[in-house]
Coordinates of C-alpha atoms in Angstrom, one line a residue:
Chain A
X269 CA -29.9 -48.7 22.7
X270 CA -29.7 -45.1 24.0
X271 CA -26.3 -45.8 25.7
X272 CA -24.6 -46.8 22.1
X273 CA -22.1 -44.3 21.6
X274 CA -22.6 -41.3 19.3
X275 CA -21.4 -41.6 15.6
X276 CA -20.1 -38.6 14.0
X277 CA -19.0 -38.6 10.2
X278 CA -16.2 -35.6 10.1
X279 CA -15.6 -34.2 6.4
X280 CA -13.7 -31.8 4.5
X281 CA -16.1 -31.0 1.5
X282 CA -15.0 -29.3 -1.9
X283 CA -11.5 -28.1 -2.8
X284 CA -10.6 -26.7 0.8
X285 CA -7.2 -28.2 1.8
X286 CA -7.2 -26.9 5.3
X287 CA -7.6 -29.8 7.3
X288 CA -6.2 -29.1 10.1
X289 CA -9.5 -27.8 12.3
X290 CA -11.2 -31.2 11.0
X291 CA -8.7 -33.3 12.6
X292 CA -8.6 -31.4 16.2
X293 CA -12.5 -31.8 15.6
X294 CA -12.0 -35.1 15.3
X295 CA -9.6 -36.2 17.9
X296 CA -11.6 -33.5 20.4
X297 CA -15.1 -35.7 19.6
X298 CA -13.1 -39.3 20.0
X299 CA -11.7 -37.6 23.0
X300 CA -15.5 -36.9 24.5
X301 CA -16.3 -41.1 23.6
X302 CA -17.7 -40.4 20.3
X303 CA -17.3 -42.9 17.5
X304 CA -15.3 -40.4 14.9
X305 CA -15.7 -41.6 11.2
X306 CA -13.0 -39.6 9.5
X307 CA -13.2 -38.9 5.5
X308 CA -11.0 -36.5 5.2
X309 CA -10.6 -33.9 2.3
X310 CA -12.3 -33.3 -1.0
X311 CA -15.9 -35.3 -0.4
X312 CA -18.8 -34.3 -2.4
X313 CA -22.0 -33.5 -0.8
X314 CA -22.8 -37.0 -2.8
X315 CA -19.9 -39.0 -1.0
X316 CA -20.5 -37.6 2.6
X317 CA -24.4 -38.5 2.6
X318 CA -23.2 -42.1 1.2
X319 CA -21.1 -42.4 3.7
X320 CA -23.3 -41.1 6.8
X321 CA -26.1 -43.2 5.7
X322 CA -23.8 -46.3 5.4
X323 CA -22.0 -45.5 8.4
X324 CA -25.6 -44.8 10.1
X325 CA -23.8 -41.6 12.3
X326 CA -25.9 -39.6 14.2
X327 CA -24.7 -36.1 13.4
X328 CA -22.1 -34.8 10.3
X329 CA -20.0 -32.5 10.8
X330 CA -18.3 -30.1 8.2
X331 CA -15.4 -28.0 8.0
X332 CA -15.6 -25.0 5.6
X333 CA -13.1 -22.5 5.2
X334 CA -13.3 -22.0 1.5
X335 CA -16.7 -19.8 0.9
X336 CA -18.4 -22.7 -0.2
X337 CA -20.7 -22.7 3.1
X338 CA -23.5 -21.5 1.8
X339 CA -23.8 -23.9 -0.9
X340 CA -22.3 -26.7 0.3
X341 CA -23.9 -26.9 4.1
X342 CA -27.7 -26.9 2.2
X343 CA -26.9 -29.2 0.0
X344 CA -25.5 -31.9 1.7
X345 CA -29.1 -31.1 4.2
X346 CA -31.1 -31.7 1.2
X347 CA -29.2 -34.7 0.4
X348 CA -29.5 -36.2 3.9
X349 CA -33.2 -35.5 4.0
X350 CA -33.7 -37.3 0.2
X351 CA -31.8 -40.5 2.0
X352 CA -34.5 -40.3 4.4
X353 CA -31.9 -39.2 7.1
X354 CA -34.2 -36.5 8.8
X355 CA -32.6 -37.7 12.3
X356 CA -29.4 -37.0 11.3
X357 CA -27.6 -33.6 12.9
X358 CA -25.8 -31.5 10.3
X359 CA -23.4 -29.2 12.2
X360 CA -20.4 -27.7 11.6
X361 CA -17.9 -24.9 11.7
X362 CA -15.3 -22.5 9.9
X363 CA -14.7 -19.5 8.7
X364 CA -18.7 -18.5 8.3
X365 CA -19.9 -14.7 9.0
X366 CA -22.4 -14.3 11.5
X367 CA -25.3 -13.5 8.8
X368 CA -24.3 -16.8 7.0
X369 CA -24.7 -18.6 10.2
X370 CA -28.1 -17.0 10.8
X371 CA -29.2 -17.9 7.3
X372 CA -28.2 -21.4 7.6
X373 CA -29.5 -22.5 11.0
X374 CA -32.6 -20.6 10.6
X375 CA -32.6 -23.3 7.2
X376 CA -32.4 -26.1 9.0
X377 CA -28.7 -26.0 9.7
X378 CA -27.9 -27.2 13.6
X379 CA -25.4 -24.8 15.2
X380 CA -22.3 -23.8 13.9
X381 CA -19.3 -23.2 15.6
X382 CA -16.7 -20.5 14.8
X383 CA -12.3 -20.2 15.2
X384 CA -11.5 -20.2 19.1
X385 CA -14.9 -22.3 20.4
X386 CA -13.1 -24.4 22.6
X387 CA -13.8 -28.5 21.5
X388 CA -15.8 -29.0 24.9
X389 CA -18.3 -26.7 23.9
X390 CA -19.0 -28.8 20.6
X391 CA -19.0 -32.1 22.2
X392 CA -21.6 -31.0 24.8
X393 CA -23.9 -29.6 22.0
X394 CA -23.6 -32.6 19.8
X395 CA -23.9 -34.8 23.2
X396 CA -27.6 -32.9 23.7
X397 CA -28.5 -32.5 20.2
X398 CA -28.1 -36.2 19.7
X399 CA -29.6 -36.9 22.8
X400 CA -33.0 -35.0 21.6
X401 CA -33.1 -36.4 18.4
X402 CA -32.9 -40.3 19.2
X403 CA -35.5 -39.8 22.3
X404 CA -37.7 -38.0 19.3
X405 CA -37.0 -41.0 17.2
Chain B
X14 CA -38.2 -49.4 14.8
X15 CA -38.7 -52.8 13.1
X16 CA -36.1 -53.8 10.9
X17 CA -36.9 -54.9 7.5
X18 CA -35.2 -58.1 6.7
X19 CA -36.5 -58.2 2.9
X20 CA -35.0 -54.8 2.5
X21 CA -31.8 -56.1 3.7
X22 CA -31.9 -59.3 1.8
X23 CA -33.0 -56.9 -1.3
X24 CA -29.7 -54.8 -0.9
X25 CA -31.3 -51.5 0.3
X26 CA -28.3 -49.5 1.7
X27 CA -30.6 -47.7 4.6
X28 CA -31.8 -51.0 5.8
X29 CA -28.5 -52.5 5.9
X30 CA -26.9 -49.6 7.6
X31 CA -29.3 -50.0 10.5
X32 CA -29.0 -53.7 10.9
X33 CA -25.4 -53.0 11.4
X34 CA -26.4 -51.1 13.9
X35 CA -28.6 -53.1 15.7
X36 CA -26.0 -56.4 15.4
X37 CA -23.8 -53.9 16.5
X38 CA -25.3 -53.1 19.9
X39 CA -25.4 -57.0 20.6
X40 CA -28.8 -56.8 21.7
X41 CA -31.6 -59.6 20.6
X42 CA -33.2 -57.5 17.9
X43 CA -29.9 -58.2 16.0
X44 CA -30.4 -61.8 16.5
X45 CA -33.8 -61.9 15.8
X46 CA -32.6 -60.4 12.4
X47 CA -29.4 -62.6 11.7
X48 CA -31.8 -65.7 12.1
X49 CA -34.3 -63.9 9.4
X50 CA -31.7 -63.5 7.4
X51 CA -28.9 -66.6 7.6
X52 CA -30.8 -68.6 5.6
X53 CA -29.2 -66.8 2.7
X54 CA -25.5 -66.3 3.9
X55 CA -22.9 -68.2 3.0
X56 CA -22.9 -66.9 -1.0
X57 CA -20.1 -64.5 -0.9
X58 CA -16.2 -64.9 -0.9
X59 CA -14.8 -63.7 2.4
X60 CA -11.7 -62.2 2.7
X61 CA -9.8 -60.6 5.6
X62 CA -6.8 -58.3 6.0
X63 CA -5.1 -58.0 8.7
X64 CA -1.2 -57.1 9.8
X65 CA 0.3 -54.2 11.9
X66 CA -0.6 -50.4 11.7
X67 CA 0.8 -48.5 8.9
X68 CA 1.1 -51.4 6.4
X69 CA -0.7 -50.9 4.1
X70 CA -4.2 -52.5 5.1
X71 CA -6.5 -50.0 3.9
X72 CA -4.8 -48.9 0.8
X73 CA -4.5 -52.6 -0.5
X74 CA -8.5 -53.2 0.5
X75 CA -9.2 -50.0 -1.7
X76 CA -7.2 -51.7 -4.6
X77 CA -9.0 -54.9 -4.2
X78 CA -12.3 -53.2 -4.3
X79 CA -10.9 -51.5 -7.5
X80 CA -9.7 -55.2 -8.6
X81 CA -13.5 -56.7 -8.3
X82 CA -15.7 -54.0 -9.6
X83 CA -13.4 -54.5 -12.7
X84 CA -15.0 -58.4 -12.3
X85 CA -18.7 -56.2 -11.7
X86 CA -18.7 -57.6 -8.3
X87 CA -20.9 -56.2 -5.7
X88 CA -18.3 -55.4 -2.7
X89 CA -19.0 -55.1 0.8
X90 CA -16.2 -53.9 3.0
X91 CA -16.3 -53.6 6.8
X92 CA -13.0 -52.0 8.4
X93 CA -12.3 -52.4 12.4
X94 CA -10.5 -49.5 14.0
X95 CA -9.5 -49.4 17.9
X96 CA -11.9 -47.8 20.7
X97 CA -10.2 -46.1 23.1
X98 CA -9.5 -48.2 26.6
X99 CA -9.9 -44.5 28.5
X100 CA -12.5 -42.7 26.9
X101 CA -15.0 -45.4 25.2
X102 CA -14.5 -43.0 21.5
X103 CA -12.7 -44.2 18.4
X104 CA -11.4 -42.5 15.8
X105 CA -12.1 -44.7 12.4
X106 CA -10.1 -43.5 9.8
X107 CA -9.9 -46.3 6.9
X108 CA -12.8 -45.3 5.1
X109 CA -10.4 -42.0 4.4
X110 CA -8.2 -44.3 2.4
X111 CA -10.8 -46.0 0.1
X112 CA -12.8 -42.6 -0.3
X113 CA -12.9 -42.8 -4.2
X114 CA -13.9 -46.7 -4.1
X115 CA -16.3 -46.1 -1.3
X116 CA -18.7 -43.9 -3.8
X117 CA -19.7 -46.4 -5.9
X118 CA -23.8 -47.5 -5.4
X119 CA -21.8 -51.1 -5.8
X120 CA -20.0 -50.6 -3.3
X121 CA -21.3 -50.7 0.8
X122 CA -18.5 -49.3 3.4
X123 CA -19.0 -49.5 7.1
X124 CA -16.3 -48.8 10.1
X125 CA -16.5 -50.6 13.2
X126 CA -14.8 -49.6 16.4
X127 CA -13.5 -52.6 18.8
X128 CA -15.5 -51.7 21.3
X129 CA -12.9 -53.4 24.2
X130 CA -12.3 -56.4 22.5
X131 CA -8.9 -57.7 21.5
X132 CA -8.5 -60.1 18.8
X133 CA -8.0 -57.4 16.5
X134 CA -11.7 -57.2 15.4
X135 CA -14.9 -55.7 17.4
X136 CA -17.1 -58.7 19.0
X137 CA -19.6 -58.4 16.1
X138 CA -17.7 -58.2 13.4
X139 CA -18.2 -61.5 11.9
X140 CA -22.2 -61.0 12.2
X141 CA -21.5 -57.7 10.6
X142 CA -19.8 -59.9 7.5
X143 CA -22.7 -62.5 7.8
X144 CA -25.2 -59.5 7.0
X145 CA -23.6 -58.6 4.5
X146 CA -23.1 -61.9 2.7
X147 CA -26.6 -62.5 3.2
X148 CA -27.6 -59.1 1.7
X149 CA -26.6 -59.8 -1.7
X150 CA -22.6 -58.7 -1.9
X151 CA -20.4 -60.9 -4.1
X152 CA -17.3 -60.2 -2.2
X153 CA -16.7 -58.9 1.3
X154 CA -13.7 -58.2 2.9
X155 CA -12.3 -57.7 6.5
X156 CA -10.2 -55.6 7.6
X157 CA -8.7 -55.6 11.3
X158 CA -7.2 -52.8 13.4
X159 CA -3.5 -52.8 12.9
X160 CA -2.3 -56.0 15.1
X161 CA 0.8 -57.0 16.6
X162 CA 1.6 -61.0 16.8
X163 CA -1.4 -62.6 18.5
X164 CA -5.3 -61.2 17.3
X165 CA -6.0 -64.0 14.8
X166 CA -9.8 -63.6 15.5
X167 CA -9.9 -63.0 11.7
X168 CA -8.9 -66.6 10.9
X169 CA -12.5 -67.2 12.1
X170 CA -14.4 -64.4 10.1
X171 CA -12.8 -65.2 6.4
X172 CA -12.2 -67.5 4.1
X173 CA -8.6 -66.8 3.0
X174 CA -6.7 -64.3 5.2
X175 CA -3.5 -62.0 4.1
X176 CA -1.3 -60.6 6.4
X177 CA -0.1 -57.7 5.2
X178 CA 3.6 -57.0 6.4
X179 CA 6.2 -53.9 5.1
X180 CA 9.8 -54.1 4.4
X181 CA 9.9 -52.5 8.1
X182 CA 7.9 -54.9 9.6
X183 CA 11.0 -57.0 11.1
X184 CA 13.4 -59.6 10.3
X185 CA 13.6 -63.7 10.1
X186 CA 13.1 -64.1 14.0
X187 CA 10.2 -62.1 14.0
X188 CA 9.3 -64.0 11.1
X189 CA 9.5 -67.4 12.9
X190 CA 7.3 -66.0 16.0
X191 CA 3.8 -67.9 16.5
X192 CA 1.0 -66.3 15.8
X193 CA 0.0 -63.9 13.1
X194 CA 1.9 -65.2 10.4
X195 CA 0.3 -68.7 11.1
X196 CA -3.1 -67.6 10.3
X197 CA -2.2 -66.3 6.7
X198 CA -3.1 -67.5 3.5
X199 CA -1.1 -65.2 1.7
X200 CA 1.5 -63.3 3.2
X201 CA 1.6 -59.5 1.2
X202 CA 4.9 -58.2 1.3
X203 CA 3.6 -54.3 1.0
X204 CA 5.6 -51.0 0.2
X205 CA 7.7 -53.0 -2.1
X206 CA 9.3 -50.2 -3.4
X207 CA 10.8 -49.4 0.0
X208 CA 14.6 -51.1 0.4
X209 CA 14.2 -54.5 2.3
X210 CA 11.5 -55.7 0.6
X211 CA 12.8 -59.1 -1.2
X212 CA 14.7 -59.6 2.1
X213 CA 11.4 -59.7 3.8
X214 CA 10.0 -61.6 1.6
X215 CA 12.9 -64.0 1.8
X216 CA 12.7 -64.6 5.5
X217 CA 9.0 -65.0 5.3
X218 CA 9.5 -68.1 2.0
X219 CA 12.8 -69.5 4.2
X220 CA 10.1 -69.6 7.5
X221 CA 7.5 -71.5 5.3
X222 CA 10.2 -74.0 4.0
X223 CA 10.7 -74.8 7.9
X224 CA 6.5 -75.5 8.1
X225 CA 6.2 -79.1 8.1
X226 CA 2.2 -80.6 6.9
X227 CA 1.2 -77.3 5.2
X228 CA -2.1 -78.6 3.3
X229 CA -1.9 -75.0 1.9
X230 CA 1.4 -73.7 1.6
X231 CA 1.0 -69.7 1.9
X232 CA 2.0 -67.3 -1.1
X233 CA 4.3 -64.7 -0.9
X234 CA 3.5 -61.5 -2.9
X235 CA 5.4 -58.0 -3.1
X236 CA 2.8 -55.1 -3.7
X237 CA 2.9 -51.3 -3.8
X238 CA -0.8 -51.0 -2.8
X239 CA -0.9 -47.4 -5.0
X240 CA 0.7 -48.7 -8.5
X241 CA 0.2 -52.9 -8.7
X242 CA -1.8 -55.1 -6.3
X243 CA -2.0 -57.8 -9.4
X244 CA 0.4 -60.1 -7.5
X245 CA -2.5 -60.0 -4.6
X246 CA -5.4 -60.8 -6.4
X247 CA -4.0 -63.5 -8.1
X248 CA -2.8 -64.9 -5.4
X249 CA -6.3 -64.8 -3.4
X250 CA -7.7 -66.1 -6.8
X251 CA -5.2 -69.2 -6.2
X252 CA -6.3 -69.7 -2.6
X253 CA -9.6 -69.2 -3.5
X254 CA -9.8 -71.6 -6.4
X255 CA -7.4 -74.1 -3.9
X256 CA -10.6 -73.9 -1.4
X257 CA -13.2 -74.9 -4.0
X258 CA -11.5 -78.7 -4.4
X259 CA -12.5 -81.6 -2.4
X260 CA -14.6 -80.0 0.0
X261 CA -12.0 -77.5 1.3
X262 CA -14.2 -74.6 1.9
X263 CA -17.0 -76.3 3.7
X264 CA -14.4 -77.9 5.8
X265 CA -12.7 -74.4 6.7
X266 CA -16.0 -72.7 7.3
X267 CA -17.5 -75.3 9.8
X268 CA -14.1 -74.4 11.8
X269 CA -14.9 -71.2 11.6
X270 CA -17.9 -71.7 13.3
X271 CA -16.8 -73.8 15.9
X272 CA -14.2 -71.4 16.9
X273 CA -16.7 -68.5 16.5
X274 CA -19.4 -70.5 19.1
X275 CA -16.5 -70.9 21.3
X276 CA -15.5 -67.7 21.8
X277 CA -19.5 -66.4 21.9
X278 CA -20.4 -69.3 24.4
X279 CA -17.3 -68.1 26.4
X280 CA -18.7 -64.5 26.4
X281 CA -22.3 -65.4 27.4
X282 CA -21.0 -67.5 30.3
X283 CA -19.0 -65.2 31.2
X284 CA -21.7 -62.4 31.4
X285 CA -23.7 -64.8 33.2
X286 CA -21.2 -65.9 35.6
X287 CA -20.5 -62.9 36.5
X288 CA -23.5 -61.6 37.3
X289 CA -24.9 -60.6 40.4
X290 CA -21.2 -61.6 41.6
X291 CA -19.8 -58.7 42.7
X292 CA -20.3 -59.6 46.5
X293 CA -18.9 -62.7 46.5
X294 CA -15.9 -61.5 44.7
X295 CA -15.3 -58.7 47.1
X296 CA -15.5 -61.3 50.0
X297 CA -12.9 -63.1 48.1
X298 CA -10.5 -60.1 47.6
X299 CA -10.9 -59.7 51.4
X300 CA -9.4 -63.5 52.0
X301 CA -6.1 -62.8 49.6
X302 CA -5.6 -59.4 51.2
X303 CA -6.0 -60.6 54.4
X304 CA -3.3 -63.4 53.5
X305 CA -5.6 -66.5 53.8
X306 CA -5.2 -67.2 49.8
X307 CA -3.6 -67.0 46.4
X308 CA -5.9 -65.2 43.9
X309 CA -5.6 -68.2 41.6
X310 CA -6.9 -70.3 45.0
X311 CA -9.5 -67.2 45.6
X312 CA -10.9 -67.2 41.4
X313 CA -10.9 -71.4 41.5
X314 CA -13.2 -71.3 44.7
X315 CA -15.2 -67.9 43.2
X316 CA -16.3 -70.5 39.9
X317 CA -17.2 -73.3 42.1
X318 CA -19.6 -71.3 44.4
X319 CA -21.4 -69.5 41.3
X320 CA -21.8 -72.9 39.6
X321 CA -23.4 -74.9 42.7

């Protein structure tokens, strides 16, 4: 079981239209042998923990460049953990100021990457992270 | 983990998003859960879409969703996307296309990658359809990776097939080619906006004139899969209803199986054969390098040592 490839849901949530750092996300993860579910722009929190749990993916990634982080990212955490999917990573990146970032990992929130990480370093965190959580599991 | 059956078979999401899983790695806990289960498959219509990339496939699966939650039908819908031959990762992009019809708590969407198979669906697939029959869905449908002429591995998974085709899609030689046209039930004309479209659809009625001993002679619709997919569903309704006289559907699904043990039985003993073989295959690449046989010769003498 622990050599099934990784399952990453990538969404755009909220009104954002920039979709264009999701989609190099996404190709960068497939790239790195991940199974990429894409859902592209304007999910719901709702809609992206439907579609993780359906999907059964080991980590969701979201792309925020609207503001909306520090609602959106806890929400969609609380959502996850009322659809019993504790396992599940919750990572992601945008444009998020440092103190944001701080706030929302310290919350719960696994790491979250910034403009300019290079994709490698994402994959190999997501690779550990997912790693960690299934031996937990 | 032990998976709950009865949670399956009672339609709880969680559960039968982890059976997926487990069917899905092809290891005997999702057999063990198939057999706790089959006893109740076999309820729900079955239908698969398949046809090359960019026609349409998704889009027309989201407006048959749309089509049979109007009817207050429970849907199921798994969607097959390509794994990558060099890296092992997939991108699975058709759930982006039915985002709207995928929230619905009637509605259960799961991507599937192929996983290095070819017959435009992933090896589990079918089992992946068989769960979901047996956990309660009225209707599920199929959809392939985008296929060229020959992956009919759907013919074996549903019980009517379209092949989904745009006004691009070629002309009346490509329509008399074998394969993927033979395995349709209805043949969707998609994009029908687009200029070509009645010639398309033209070729494809002229090829089926040609068919000699048809039992079912396939429709030919015209959709636009964003405005009117009415000509579809009625014409699945036809095939449907067609399938439900004199045994038909029975019939069609015990072929289904057949083919489906055939291809399974083929991959077991193939895993088996292969086994432990690796030394006896590098002795016999030795004897065609070093000019003593044919590769043919060299496989044909391979089989026969790791049956004896």
């Amino acid at each position: 079981m622990s050599d099934r490839p990784i399952r990453v849901l990538i969404a755009k949530a909220g009104l954002d239209g920039h979709d264009r750092g999701a989609k190099v996300v996404a190709q960068a993860l497939r790239d790195a042998g991940m199974e990429v579910v894409y859902t592209g722009l304007r999910q719901t929190p709702e809609m992206i923990v439907k579609a993780a749990l359906e999907e059964d993916v080991d980590a969701v990634g979201l792309s925020l460049h609207s503001g909306a982080h520090m609602t959106i990212f806890p929400r969609v955490l609380e959502l996850l953990h009322a659809a019993g999917l504790t396992h599940v990573l919750l990572t992601g990146g945008g444009v998020i100021p440092d103190a944001d970032r701080a706030t929302l990992q310290n919350g719960g929130v696994g790491q979250l990457f910034g403009p300019g990480t290079p994709t490698r370093d994402l994959a190999h965190y997501i690779e550990k992270e997912v790693a960690r959580r299934r031996a937990a599991n | 983990m032990t998976l709950d059956a009865a949670a399956i078979l009672s339609g709880d999401r969680r559960a039968i998003a982890r059976g997926l899983t487990e069917i899905e790695s092809g290891g005997p806990a999702g057999v063990t859960l198939l057999d706790a289960v089959w006893s109740k498959t076999g309820r729900a219509r079955r239908v698969g879409v398949t046809g090359p990339p960019g026609a349409g496939k998704s889009s027309l699966v989201a407006g048959l969703v749309r089509m049979l939650r109007g009817r207050q039908e429970r849907v199921g819908v798994i969607c097959v996307d390509p794994t990558s031959p060099f890296t092992g990762g997939a991108l699975l992009g058709d759930r982006h296309r039915m985002s709207r019809e995928a929230f619905d708590d009637s509605v259960f969407v799961r991507s599937l990658a192929t996983r290095g198979n070819l017959g435009g669906l992933s090896r589990s697939a079918p089992a992946a359809l068989d769960l979901l029959d047996a956990a309660g869905f009225d209707s599920v449908i199929v959809e392939t990776v985008g296929v060229g002429q020959s992956e009919v591995e759907v013919v074996a998974t549903a019980d009517t097939i379209v092949v989904v085709l745009s006004p691009e899609s070629g002309d009346a030689v490509q329509a008399m080619k074998a394969g993927l046209l033979e395995v349709a039930d209805v043949l969707c004309v998609n994009k029908a906006d687009r200029d070509g479209a009645d010639e398309m659809a033209l070729a494809l009625s002229n090829m089926l004139d040609l068919r000699e001993g048809l039992a079912w002679r396939p429709l030919v619709v015209k959709t636009n899969a964003l405005l009117d997919i009415a000509p579809l569903t009625d014409a699945i309704d036809a095939h449907q209803a067609w399938l439900g006289e004199d045994g038909r559907l029975g019939k069609r699904r015990r072929d289904a199986t057949m083919q489906r043990l055939r291809w399974l039985v083929g991959d077991l003993a193939t895993e088996r054969l292969l086994r432990d073989a690796e030394a006896l295959l590098e002795r016999e690449v030795a004897a065609v390098h070093a000019g003593s046989c044919s590769v043919a010769h060299a496989a044909q003498r391979a089989v026969e040592e790791i049956l004896a």
